[in-house]
CSV table of C-alpha atoms in Angstrom, one decimal:
chain,number,residue,atom,x,y,z
B,1,MET,CA,95.1,74.9,4.4
B,2,LYS,CA,91.3,74.2,5.6
B,3,LYS,CA,88.7,73.2,1.9
B,4,TYR,CA,86.4,75.9,1.5
B,5,GLU,CA,83.1,74.9,1.1
B,6,GLY,CA,81.4,78.0,0.3
B,7,PHE,CA,83.0,81.9,-1.3
B,8,LEU,CA,82.0,85.0,-1.2
B,9,ILE,CA,83.1,87.2,-3.1
B,10,ASP,CA,83.3,91.0,-4.0
B,11,LEU,CA,83.3,92.7,-6.8
B,12,ASP,CA,84.5,96.1,-7.9
B,13,GLY,CA,88.3,95.5,-7.3
B,14,THR,CA,87.6,91.7,-7.4
B,15,MET,CA,86.8,90.8,-10.2
B,16,TYR,CA,87.2,94.2,-12.4
B,17,ARG,CA,88.2,98.0,-11.8
B,18,GLY,CA,85.3,99.5,-13.4
B,19,THR,CA,83.9,98.8,-16.4
B,20,GLU,CA,87.5,96.4,-17.4
B,21,LYS,CA,87.5,92.5,-16.2
B,22,ILE,CA,90.2,90.9,-13.7
B,23,ASP,CA,90.9,88.5,-16.2
B,24,GLU,CA,92.6,85.7,-12.4
B,25,ALA,CA,89.2,86.6,-11.5
B,26,VAL,CA,86.9,85.7,-13.6
B,27,THR,CA,88.9,82.5,-14.2
B,28,PHE,CA,88.5,81.3,-10.3
B,29,VAL,CA,85.1,82.0,-10.8
B,30,LYS,CA,84.5,79.6,-13.4
B,31,THR,CA,86.8,77.1,-11.5
B,32,LEU,CA,84.2,77.3,-9.0
B,33,LYS,CA,81.4,76.9,-10.9
B,34,GLU,CA,83.8,73.8,-12.6
B,35,ARG,CA,83.8,71.9,-8.9
B,36,SER,CA,80.2,72.9,-8.8
B,37,LEU,CA,81.4,74.7,-4.7
B,38,PRO,CA,78.2,77.6,-4.3
B,39,TYR,CA,79.8,80.7,-4.4
B,40,LEU,CA,77.6,84.1,-4.2
B,41,PHE,CA,78.9,87.5,-4.8
B,42,VAL,CA,78.0,90.7,-2.2
B,43,THR,CA,78.2,94.3,-2.8
B,44,ASN,CA,77.7,97.2,-1.2
B,45,ASN,CA,76.3,98.7,-4.9
B,46,SER,CA,72.1,98.7,-3.2
B,47,THR,CA,71.5,100.9,-6.3
B,48,ARG,CA,71.3,98.0,-8.5
B,49,THR,CA,69.5,95.0,-9.1
B,50,LYS,CA,70.8,91.5,-8.5
B,51,GLU,CA,69.7,91.5,-12.7
B,52,GLN,CA,71.6,94.3,-13.4
B,53,VAL,CA,74.3,92.9,-11.0
B,54,ALA,CA,74.3,89.4,-12.4
B,55,GLU,CA,74.0,90.2,-16.5
B,56,LYS,CA,77.8,92.8,-15.9
B,57,LEU,CA,79.1,89.8,-15.1
B,58,ALA,CA,78.2,87.9,-17.3
B,59,GLY,CA,79.1,90.6,-19.6
B,60,PHE,CA,82.9,89.8,-18.2
B,61,GLY,CA,82.4,86.0,-19.1
B,62,VAL,CA,82.1,85.9,-15.3
B,63,PRO,CA,78.7,82.4,-14.7
B,64,ALA,CA,76.7,84.8,-12.9
B,65,GLU,CA,73.0,83.9,-13.0
B,66,PRO,CA,70.9,86.5,-10.1
B,67,GLU,CA,70.3,83.8,-7.3
B,68,HIS,CA,74.4,84.1,-7.6
B,69,VAL,CA,73.8,88.2,-6.0
B,70,LEU,CA,73.7,88.8,-2.9
B,71,THR,CA,73.4,93.6,-3.1
B,72,THR,CA,73.1,95.7,0.6
B,73,SER,CA,69.4,96.6,-0.4
B,74,MET,CA,68.2,92.6,-1.0
B,75,ALA,CA,70.3,92.3,3.2
B,76,THR,CA,68.9,94.8,4.2
B,77,ALA,CA,65.0,93.5,3.7
B,78,GLN,CA,65.7,89.7,4.7
B,79,TYR,CA,67.5,92.2,8.1
B,80,ILE,CA,64.5,93.9,7.8
B,81,LYS,CA,61.4,90.9,7.2
B,82,GLU,CA,63.5,89.0,10.0
B,83,GLU,CA,63.3,91.2,12.5
B,84,LYS,CA,59.0,92.1,10.9
B,85,LYS,CA,56.7,90.5,8.6
B,86,ASN,CA,55.1,93.3,6.4
B,87,ALA,CA,56.5,95.4,7.8
B,88,LYS,CA,55.9,99.7,6.8
B,89,VAL,CA,59.2,101.5,5.3
B,90,TYR,CA,59.4,104.2,3.9
B,91,PHE,CA,62.8,103.9,1.9
B,92,ILE,CA,65.3,106.7,-0.4
B,93,GLY,CA,66.7,105.0,-2.6
B,94,GLU,CA,67.6,103.6,-6.5
B,95,GLU,CA,66.0,101.5,-8.4
B,96,GLY,CA,67.4,98.1,-6.7
B,97,LEU,CA,66.9,99.0,-3.0
B,98,LYS,CA,63.4,99.2,-4.7
B,99,GLN,CA,62.8,95.7,-5.6
B,100,ALA,CA,64.7,94.5,-3.0
B,101,LEU,CA,61.8,96.3,-0.9
B,102,ASN,CA,58.8,95.7,-3.0
B,103,GLU,CA,60.5,91.3,-3.0
B,104,ALA,CA,59.6,91.1,0.2
B,105,GLY,CA,56.5,92.5,0.7
B,106,PHE,CA,57.0,95.3,2.0
B,107,ILE,CA,54.6,97.9,2.2
B,108,TYR,CA,55.4,101.7,1.2
B,109,GLU,CA,54.3,103.8,3.7
B,110,GLU,CA,55.6,107.9,4.6
B,111,GLU,CA,53.6,109.7,7.7
B,112,ASN,CA,54.1,106.1,9.8
B,113,PRO,CA,56.7,104.1,8.3
B,114,ASP,CA,58.3,101.1,11.1
B,115,TYR,CA,61.3,101.3,9.8
B,116,VAL,CA,63.5,104.0,7.6
B,117,VAL,CA,66.2,103.1,4.9
B,118,ILE,CA,68.1,104.2,3.3
B,119,GLY,CA,70.5,104.7,0.2
B,120,MET,CA,72.4,105.6,-2.3
B,121,ASP,CA,70.4,107.7,-4.7
B,122,ARG,CA,71.7,110.3,-7.1
B,123,GLU,CA,68.6,111.8,-7.2
B,124,ILE,CA,68.3,113.4,-4.1
B,125,THR,CA,65.5,116.1,-2.8
B,126,TYR,CA,64.9,117.9,0.4
B,127,GLU,CA,61.6,115.9,0.6
B,128,LYS,CA,62.6,112.7,0.9
B,129,LEU,CA,65.5,114.1,3.3
B,130,ALA,CA,62.7,115.7,5.5
B,131,LYS,CA,60.1,112.4,5.3
B,132,ALA,CA,63.1,110.0,6.7
B,133,CYS,CA,64.2,112.7,9.7
B,134,LEU,CA,59.7,113.5,10.7
B,135,ALA,CA,59.8,109.9,10.9
B,136,VAL,CA,63.1,108.7,12.5
B,137,ARG,CA,61.7,111.6,15.0
B,138,LYS,CA,58.6,109.7,15.5
B,139,GLY,CA,60.0,106.0,16.2
B,140,ALA,CA,60.4,104.7,12.9
B,141,LYS,CA,63.8,102.2,13.2
B,142,PHE,CA,67.1,103.6,11.7
B,143,ILE,CA,68.7,101.7,8.6
B,144,SER,CA,71.1,102.1,6.4
B,145,THR,CA,72.1,100.0,2.9
B,146,ASN,CA,76.7,101.2,3.8
B,147,PRO,CA,78.3,103.5,5.2
B,148,ASP,CA,80.5,104.0,2.6
B,149,ILE,CA,81.1,108.0,1.9
B,150,ALA,CA,82.0,107.8,-0.6
B,151,LEU,CA,81.7,106.3,-4.8
B,152,PRO,CA,85.4,106.2,-7.2
B,153,THR,CA,84.1,108.0,-10.5
B,154,GLU,CA,85.7,109.6,-13.1
B,155,ARG,CA,85.1,112.6,-12.2
B,156,GLY,CA,86.4,111.2,-9.4
B,157,PHE,CA,85.7,110.7,-5.2
B,158,LEU,CA,81.0,111.8,-5.5
B,159,PRO,CA,79.1,111.6,-2.0
B,160,GLY,CA,78.2,107.6,-1.6
B,161,ASN,CA,75.8,106.5,0.3
B,162,GLY,CA,77.3,106.5,4.2
B,163,SER,CA,77.7,110.9,3.4
B,164,LEU,CA,73.4,110.7,2.4
B,165,THR,CA,72.9,109.0,5.5
B,166,ALA,CA,74.3,111.5,7.6
B,167,VAL,CA,71.6,114.1,6.9
B,168,VAL,CA,68.6,112.7,8.7
B,169,SER,CA,71.5,111.2,11.6
B,170,VAL,CA,73.1,114.0,12.1
B,171,SER,CA,69.0,116.3,11.8
B,172,THR,CA,67.9,113.9,14.1
B,173,THR,CA,70.4,112.6,16.1
B,174,VAL,CA,70.4,108.4,15.6
B,175,ASP,CA,72.3,106.1,14.1
B,176,PRO,CA,71.1,104.2,12.1
B,177,ILE,CA,72.0,100.0,11.9
B,178,PHE,CA,74.3,100.1,8.5
B,179,ILE,CA,73.6,96.6,7.6
B,180,GLY,CA,76.8,96.3,4.4
B,181,LYS,CA,80.1,96.2,4.4
B,182,PRO,CA,82.4,96.4,7.1
B,183,GLU,CA,79.6,95.9,9.4
B,184,PRO,CA,78.7,92.1,9.7
B,185,ILE,CA,75.1,92.1,8.7
B,186,ILE,CA,76.0,91.9,5.6
B,187,ILE,CA,77.9,88.6,5.9
B,188,GLU,CA,76.2,86.5,8.2
B,189,GLN,CA,72.6,87.9,5.4
B,190,ALA,CA,75.5,86.2,3.5
B,191,LEU,CA,76.7,83.4,4.7
B,192,LYS,CA,72.2,81.8,5.3
B,193,ALA,CA,71.6,82.8,1.2
B,194,ILE,CA,74.8,80.5,0.5
B,195,GLY,CA,74.3,77.8,3.0
B,196,THR,CA,77.4,76.5,3.5
B,197,PRO,CA,79.5,76.6,6.8
B,198,LYS,CA,80.3,79.6,8.4
B,199,ASP,CA,83.7,77.6,9.2
B,200,ARG,CA,83.5,76.4,5.9
B,201,THR,CA,82.7,79.6,4.1
B,202,LEU,CA,86.0,82.8,3.1
B,203,MET,CA,84.9,85.4,2.0
B,204,ILE,CA,87.5,86.6,-0.2
B,205,GLY,CA,87.5,91.5,-1.3
B,206,ASP,CA,89.8,94.1,-2.3
B,207,ASN,CA,89.3,96.0,0.6
B,208,TYR,CA,90.5,95.3,4.5
B,209,HIS,CA,88.8,98.3,5.8
B,210,THR,CA,85.1,96.9,3.9
B,211,ASP,CA,85.8,93.1,2.4
B,212,ILE,CA,88.0,92.0,5.3
B,213,LYS,CA,86.1,93.7,8.2
B,214,ALA,CA,83.6,92.8,7.2
B,215,GLY,CA,84.4,88.6,7.3
B,216,LEU,CA,86.3,89.3,10.6
B,217,THR,CA,83.9,90.8,12.3
B,218,ALA,CA,81.1,88.1,11.4
B,219,GLY,CA,83.7,84.8,11.9
B,220,VAL,CA,84.5,84.3,8.5
B,221,ASP,CA,88.1,83.4,7.3
B,222,THR,CA,89.0,86.1,4.6
B,223,LEU,CA,91.4,86.5,1.7
B,224,LEU,CA,92.7,89.1,0.9
B,225,VAL,CA,93.2,89.7,-3.3
B,226,TYR,CA,95.8,92.9,-4.1
B,227,THR,CA,93.8,93.4,-7.4
B,228,GLY,CA,92.5,96.7,-5.6
B,229,VAL,CA,91.8,99.1,-2.9
B,230,THR,CA,94.3,98.0,-0.8
B,231,THR,CA,98.1,97.3,-1.1
B,232,LYS,CA,100.4,95.2,0.7
B,233,GLU,CA,102.1,98.8,1.9
B,234,HIS,CA,99.0,99.6,3.6
B,235,MET,CA,98.9,96.2,5.3
B,236,THR,CA,102.2,96.6,7.9
B,237,ASP,CA,100.3,98.3,10.4
B,238,ILE,CA,96.3,96.2,10.5
B,239,ALA,CA,95.4,95.1,14.7
B,240,GLU,CA,94.3,92.3,12.3
B,241,SER,CA,95.7,90.0,9.7
B,242,PRO,CA,92.5,87.8,6.7
B,243,THR,CA,93.1,84.9,7.0
B,244,TYR,CA,94.9,84.8,3.9
B,245,ALA,CA,96.9,87.6,1.5
B,246,ILE,CA,97.2,86.7,-2.1
B,247,ASP,CA,98.4,89.2,-5.4
B,248,SER,CA,95.8,87.5,-7.5
B,249,LEU,CA,92.8,84.8,-7.8
B,250,SER,CA,95.4,83.0,-9.5
B,251,GLU,CA,97.8,82.2,-6.8
B,252,TRP,CA,94.7,80.0,-4.9
B,253,PRO,CA,94.8,76.3,-4.9
B,254,PHE,CA,92.1,75.2,-5.0
Z,1,MET,CA,74.3,147.9,35.6
Z,2,LYS,CA,76.2,148.5,33.0
Z,3,LYS,CA,75.1,151.6,30.1
Z,4,TYR,CA,75.1,149.5,26.6
Z,5,GLU,CA,75.2,151.1,22.7
Z,6,GLY,CA,74.5,149.0,20.8
Z,7,PHE,CA,72.5,145.8,21.0
Z,8,LEU,CA,72.9,142.6,18.4
Z,9,ILE,CA,68.6,141.2,18.6
Z,10,ASP,CA,68.4,137.7,17.4
Z,11,LEU,CA,65.0,136.8,15.2
Z,12,ASP,CA,62.5,134.0,15.9
Z,13,GLY,CA,62.1,132.8,19.9
Z,14,THR,CA,62.9,136.8,21.0
Z,15,MET,CA,61.0,139.2,18.2
Z,16,TYR,CA,58.1,136.9,16.8
Z,17,ARG,CA,57.3,132.7,17.6
Z,18,GLY,CA,57.0,131.8,14.1
Z,19,THR,CA,54.2,134.3,12.6
Z,20,GLU,CA,53.5,135.5,15.6
Z,21,LYS,CA,55.3,139.2,16.5
Z,22,ILE,CA,56.2,139.2,20.7
Z,23,ASP,CA,54.8,142.9,21.9
Z,24,GLU,CA,57.5,143.7,24.6
Z,25,ALA,CA,60.5,143.0,22.0
Z,26,VAL,CA,58.6,145.4,19.7
Z,27,THR,CA,58.2,147.4,22.2
Z,28,PHE,CA,61.9,147.6,22.8
Z,29,VAL,CA,63.1,147.4,20.0
Z,30,LYS,CA,61.0,150.7,19.3
Z,31,THR,CA,62.7,152.3,22.3
Z,32,LEU,CA,65.7,151.9,21.3
Z,33,LYS,CA,64.9,153.8,18.2
Z,34,GLU,CA,63.9,156.7,20.2
Z,35,ARG,CA,66.7,156.3,22.4
Z,36,SER,CA,68.9,156.3,19.1
Z,37,LEU,CA,70.4,153.9,20.3
Z,38,PRO,CA,72.3,151.1,17.6
Z,39,TYR,CA,71.2,147.5,16.6
Z,40,LEU,CA,71.2,145.0,14.1
Z,41,PHE,CA,69.2,142.1,14.4
Z,42,VAL,CA,71.5,138.4,13.9
Z,43,THR,CA,70.3,135.5,11.5
Z,44,ASN,CA,71.1,132.1,11.8
Z,45,ASN,CA,69.0,132.3,8.2
Z,46,SER,CA,71.5,132.0,5.4
Z,47,THR,CA,67.9,131.0,2.8
Z,48,ARG,CA,66.3,135.2,3.5
Z,49,THR,CA,67.9,138.4,2.2
Z,50,LYS,CA,68.3,141.4,4.5
Z,51,GLU,CA,65.1,142.7,2.1
Z,52,GLN,CA,62.9,139.9,3.2
Z,53,VAL,CA,63.7,140.5,6.6
Z,54,ALA,CA,63.7,144.3,7.7
Z,55,GLU,CA,59.9,143.3,5.8
Z,56,LYS,CA,58.7,140.6,8.4
Z,57,LEU,CA,60.2,142.4,11.1
Z,58,ALA,CA,58.4,146.1,9.8
Z,59,GLY,CA,54.8,143.6,9.0
Z,60,PHE,CA,55.5,143.1,13.1
Z,61,GLY,CA,55.8,146.8,13.6
Z,62,VAL,CA,59.5,146.9,14.3
Z,63,PRO,CA,61.4,150.4,12.9
Z,64,ALA,CA,62.8,147.5,11.0
Z,65,GLU,CA,65.1,148.0,7.3
Z,66,PRO,CA,67.0,146.1,6.1
Z,67,GLU,CA,70.6,148.0,7.2
Z,68,HIS,CA,69.1,146.5,10.4
Z,69,VAL,CA,70.3,142.6,9.4
Z,70,LEU,CA,73.1,141.0,9.7
Z,71,THR,CA,72.3,137.5,8.0
Z,72,THR,CA,74.5,134.3,8.3
Z,73,SER,CA,74.7,135.1,4.7
Z,74,MET,CA,75.7,138.0,5.0
Z,75,ALA,CA,78.2,136.9,7.8
Z,76,THR,CA,79.9,135.1,4.9
Z,77,ALA,CA,80.2,136.9,2.5
Z,78,GLN,CA,82.6,139.0,4.8
Z,79,TYR,CA,84.0,136.2,6.3
Z,80,ILE,CA,85.2,135.4,2.2
Z,81,LYS,CA,86.3,139.3,1.4
Z,82,GLU,CA,88.5,140.2,3.9
Z,83,GLU,CA,89.8,137.2,3.8
Z,84,LYS,CA,89.7,137.5,-0.8
Z,85,LYS,CA,89.0,139.5,-2.4
Z,86,ASN,CA,87.6,139.1,-5.5
Z,87,ALA,CA,87.4,135.0,-4.3
Z,88,LYS,CA,86.1,132.6,-6.2
Z,89,VAL,CA,83.1,131.2,-4.7
Z,90,TYR,CA,80.6,128.3,-5.5
Z,91,PHE,CA,77.7,128.0,-2.9
Z,92,ILE,CA,75.1,126.0,-2.9
Z,93,GLY,CA,71.9,127.6,-0.9
Z,94,GLU,CA,68.8,129.5,-1.7
Z,95,GLU,CA,68.4,133.1,-2.3
Z,96,GLY,CA,70.0,134.9,0.5
Z,97,LEU,CA,72.9,133.3,0.2
Z,98,LYS,CA,73.0,134.2,-3.3
Z,99,GLN,CA,72.3,137.3,-2.6
Z,100,ALA,CA,74.9,138.4,-0.1
Z,101,LEU,CA,77.6,136.5,-2.7
Z,102,ASN,CA,77.0,138.3,-5.3
Z,103,GLU,CA,77.2,141.8,-3.5
Z,104,ALA,CA,80.3,141.3,-2.5
Z,105,GLY,CA,82.0,140.4,-5.5
Z,106,PHE,CA,82.7,137.0,-5.6
Z,107,ILE,CA,82.9,134.8,-8.4
Z,108,TYR,CA,81.3,132.5,-9.0
Z,109,GLU,CA,82.7,129.1,-9.8
Z,110,GLU,CA,81.7,125.3,-9.8
Z,111,GLU,CA,85.6,123.3,-11.4
Z,112,ASN,CA,88.0,125.1,-8.8
Z,113,PRO,CA,87.1,127.6,-6.0
Z,114,ASP,CA,89.0,129.0,-3.3
Z,115,TYR,CA,85.6,128.5,-1.2
Z,116,VAL,CA,83.4,126.2,-1.7
Z,117,VAL,CA,80.0,127.6,0.9
Z,118,ILE,CA,77.1,125.5,2.4
Z,119,GLY,CA,73.9,127.4,3.1
Z,120,MET,CA,70.3,125.7,3.7
Z,121,ASP,CA,68.8,125.0,1.2
Z,122,ARG,CA,65.3,122.7,0.0
Z,123,GLU,CA,65.9,122.5,-3.8
Z,124,ILE,CA,69.6,119.9,-2.8
Z,125,THR,CA,70.4,118.4,-5.0
Z,126,TYR,CA,73.0,115.4,-5.7
Z,127,GLU,CA,75.1,117.5,-8.1
Z,128,LYS,CA,75.0,120.3,-5.9
Z,129,LEU,CA,77.2,117.9,-3.1
Z,130,ALA,CA,78.7,116.0,-5.5
Z,131,LYS,CA,80.1,119.4,-7.3
Z,132,ALA,CA,81.1,120.6,-3.3
Z,133,CYS,CA,82.1,117.0,-2.2
Z,134,LEU,CA,85.0,116.9,-5.1
Z,135,ALA,CA,85.8,121.3,-5.6
Z,136,VAL,CA,86.7,120.6,-1.6
Z,137,ARG,CA,88.8,117.1,-2.0
Z,138,LYS,CA,90.6,119.3,-5.0
Z,139,GLY,CA,91.7,122.0,-1.9
Z,140,ALA,CA,88.1,125.0,-1.6
Z,141,LYS,CA,88.2,126.7,1.9
Z,142,PHE,CA,84.8,125.0,3.3
Z,143,ILE,CA,82.5,127.2,4.7
Z,144,SER,CA,79.1,126.8,6.2
Z,145,THR,CA,76.6,129.0,7.0
Z,146,ASN,CA,75.4,127.9,10.5
Z,147,PRO,CA,75.8,124.2,12.2
Z,148,ASP,CA,71.4,124.0,12.9
Z,149,ILE,CA,70.7,120.6,12.4
Z,150,ALA,CA,67.3,120.8,12.6
Z,151,LEU,CA,63.8,123.4,11.8
Z,152,PRO,CA,61.3,124.2,13.4
Z,153,THR,CA,58.1,123.7,11.1
Z,154,GLU,CA,54.7,123.1,12.0
Z,155,ARG,CA,55.2,119.6,10.6
Z,156,GLY,CA,58.3,119.6,13.0
Z,157,PHE,CA,61.9,119.2,13.0
Z,158,LEU,CA,63.2,119.1,9.2
Z,159,PRO,CA,66.8,118.8,8.2
Z,160,GLY,CA,68.8,121.9,8.8
Z,161,ASN,CA,72.1,123.5,6.7
Z,162,GLY,CA,73.9,121.9,9.7
Z,163,SER,CA,72.4,117.8,8.5
Z,164,LEU,CA,72.4,119.3,5.1
Z,165,THR,CA,76.8,120.3,4.6
Z,166,ALA,CA,77.6,117.3,6.7
Z,167,VAL,CA,76.8,114.9,3.6
Z,168,VAL,CA,80.2,117.4,2.1
Z,169,SER,CA,82.2,117.0,5.7
Z,170,VAL,CA,80.7,113.4,6.0
Z,171,SER,CA,82.5,112.6,2.2
Z,172,THR,CA,86.1,114.5,2.1
Z,173,THR,CA,85.9,114.3,5.7
Z,174,VAL,CA,87.1,118.2,5.6
Z,175,ASP,CA,85.5,120.3,8.8
Z,176,PRO,CA,83.6,123.5,7.8
Z,177,ILE,CA,83.9,127.2,9.4
Z,178,PHE,CA,80.5,127.4,10.9
Z,179,ILE,CA,80.1,131.1,10.6
Z,180,GLY,CA,76.7,131.3,12.6
Z,181,LYS,CA,75.4,130.5,16.4
Z,182,PRO,CA,77.2,129.6,18.8
Z,183,GLU,CA,80.4,130.3,16.4
Z,184,PRO,CA,81.2,133.9,17.3
Z,185,ILE,CA,82.2,134.7,13.0
Z,186,ILE,CA,78.2,136.2,12.6
Z,187,ILE,CA,79.6,138.0,16.1
Z,188,GLU,CA,82.3,139.5,15.1
Z,189,GLN,CA,81.0,140.2,12.0
Z,190,ALA,CA,77.9,141.6,13.7
Z,191,LEU,CA,80.3,144.2,16.2
Z,192,LYS,CA,82.3,145.2,12.6
Z,193,ALA,CA,78.9,146.3,11.1
Z,194,ILE,CA,77.2,147.8,14.2
Z,195,GLY,CA,80.5,149.5,15.3
Z,196,THR,CA,80.3,150.1,18.7
Z,197,PRO,CA,82.7,149.1,21.0
Z,198,LYS,CA,82.4,145.6,22.3
Z,199,ASP,CA,82.2,146.2,25.6
Z,200,ARG,CA,79.5,148.2,25.8
Z,201,THR,CA,77.4,145.8,23.0
Z,202,LEU,CA,74.6,143.4,24.1
Z,203,MET,CA,74.0,140.2,22.2
Z,204,ILE,CA,70.7,139.4,23.3
Z,205,GLY,CA,68.4,136.0,22.4
Z,206,ASP,CA,66.3,133.4,23.3
Z,207,ASN,CA,68.4,130.4,23.3
Z,208,TYR,CA,71.4,129.4,25.6
Z,209,HIS,CA,73.4,127.2,22.9
Z,210,THR,CA,73.3,129.3,19.9
Z,211,ASP,CA,72.2,133.4,20.8
Z,212,ILE,CA,74.1,133.0,24.6
Z,213,LYS,CA,77.2,130.8,23.8
Z,214,ALA,CA,78.0,133.1,20.4
Z,215,GLY,CA,78.2,135.8,22.5
Z,216,LEU,CA,79.6,134.8,25.6
Z,217,THR,CA,82.9,132.8,22.9
Z,218,ALA,CA,82.5,135.8,21.2
Z,219,GLY,CA,83.8,137.4,24.6
Z,220,VAL,CA,80.1,140.1,24.8
Z,221,ASP,CA,77.9,140.3,27.4
Z,222,THR,CA,74.4,138.7,26.7
Z,223,LEU,CA,70.7,138.9,27.8
Z,224,LEU,CA,68.9,135.3,28.0
Z,225,VAL,CA,64.7,136.1,27.7
Z,226,TYR,CA,62.8,133.3,28.0
Z,227,THR,CA,60.5,134.2,25.7
Z,228,GLY,CA,61.5,131.1,23.7
Z,229,VAL,CA,63.9,127.9,23.3
Z,230,THR,CA,65.5,128.2,27.0
Z,231,THR,CA,63.2,127.2,29.4
Z,232,LYS,CA,64.5,128.5,33.6
Z,233,GLU,CA,64.8,124.5,34.5
Z,234,HIS,CA,67.5,123.9,31.0
Z,235,MET,CA,70.0,126.9,33.0
Z,236,THR,CA,70.8,124.6,36.0
Z,237,ASP,CA,72.7,122.6,34.8
Z,238,ILE,CA,75.3,125.5,32.3
Z,239,ALA,CA,79.1,125.7,32.5
Z,240,GLU,CA,78.0,130.1,32.2
Z,241,SER,CA,75.9,131.8,32.4
Z,242,PRO,CA,74.6,135.2,30.6
Z,243,THR,CA,75.4,138.4,31.6
Z,244,TYR,CA,71.9,138.5,32.5
Z,245,ALA,CA,68.5,136.6,32.0
Z,246,ILE,CA,65.6,138.2,32.0
Z,247,ASP,CA,61.3,136.6,30.9
Z,248,SER,CA,60.5,139.5,28.6
Z,249,LEU,CA,62.4,142.2,27.7
Z,250,SER,CA,59.8,144.6,28.8
Z,251,GLU,CA,62.1,143.9,32.4
Z,252,TRP,CA,64.9,145.9,30.8
Z,253,PRO,CA,66.3,149.0,32.9
Z,254,PHE,CA,67.6,151.6,30.3
């Protein structure tokens, strides 16, 4: 087995299920810390700040600081910054996206932005969407933090950011660049953030169609863990297998 | 030339452009009235009531009463009523849709509706969309008043109902039944409302891709009038021609 030097780790379904921690995953990350192996939590959740994510993990006993977190909002901000420093950005989104864009030093601009960014926003309004459509039609580059079509909640599946984004893509007939999993951009940003060699970094997640697909497309090794969305039965008719698949992170042979 | 007994007439681009009436169209409808030829204004606008539509037309000097109007909201209500009387309906929409559904006698139901109807709603919220997604996932029949992706306004093209509807169709992966043009359902409802024989009824409009397509699909004769969206240049590469095409309704040979 290859020795990995860096670990990119999904959250929901991998570290916890909703409000319930997954003990084996907590132990796994503690072991990483003890061995001084770098790790980064990589999440499609655009609404929370890195501090909020770290706080939730710490509440489960996971050794997690804000610098261990890469949200899709942070990956989006970094992606734009590499293209254009001091960009004028119009965005729809919650606190996590707002903070990430602010920290990247962008100028908020509604009328003539360089970029339109859409992230999950439970305070969505017609006017917010109207401004996004007008700016995209004027030529602003159209970016969406993540393509998730539905959010699992105790009420059932609610609209995810991919479905809110559809208002603008359908209305303007312009397709966005999606940053989050299963797109590879968030993984490429995660590799830059963690700083370990690509061929020595492992992407770990419970969802074949997001976590593993993103890793496969980005060209990093992948570890599927059967503690969340994807089951063994789902894996009978897939095109490309993850590098590894295990029932629980307690099985990982360090 | 065939003698037509009934006339289905589009509004924006045919009777007026925004707040400016089209004189030849006003004269045309006056002539219809003088000759006692039935006419019905057929509009994809789901937000206005039939009274509001008639009032706007009357303000331009058009002989128009509420009974001369079929909005896509009214067509939607009639379509559902034919399928299921006293249906439980959850809807997103403005006054025009609310009135049409109320007048059809439906029961408003958020949790377990038989139908989910989406019409244009400039007070859209995440919670409204969430309820629609949950109900469609529970099996409610999913209907959208019209597929227009963009609304022309003085600010530019704003999101139309087709793009708002996309939140629910993308999130649930269920495609709606669209009632409005270019779908034929609104024309079928219009034929029932006007009561003239299908082969003696003419659909008149300025937009090949909505008015004329709807007429062609519904199997009624069509008259394209070049006073709005579609120009002669647009007509060089179309699959199926309208029955007639004229520059202005003043050219119509009664």
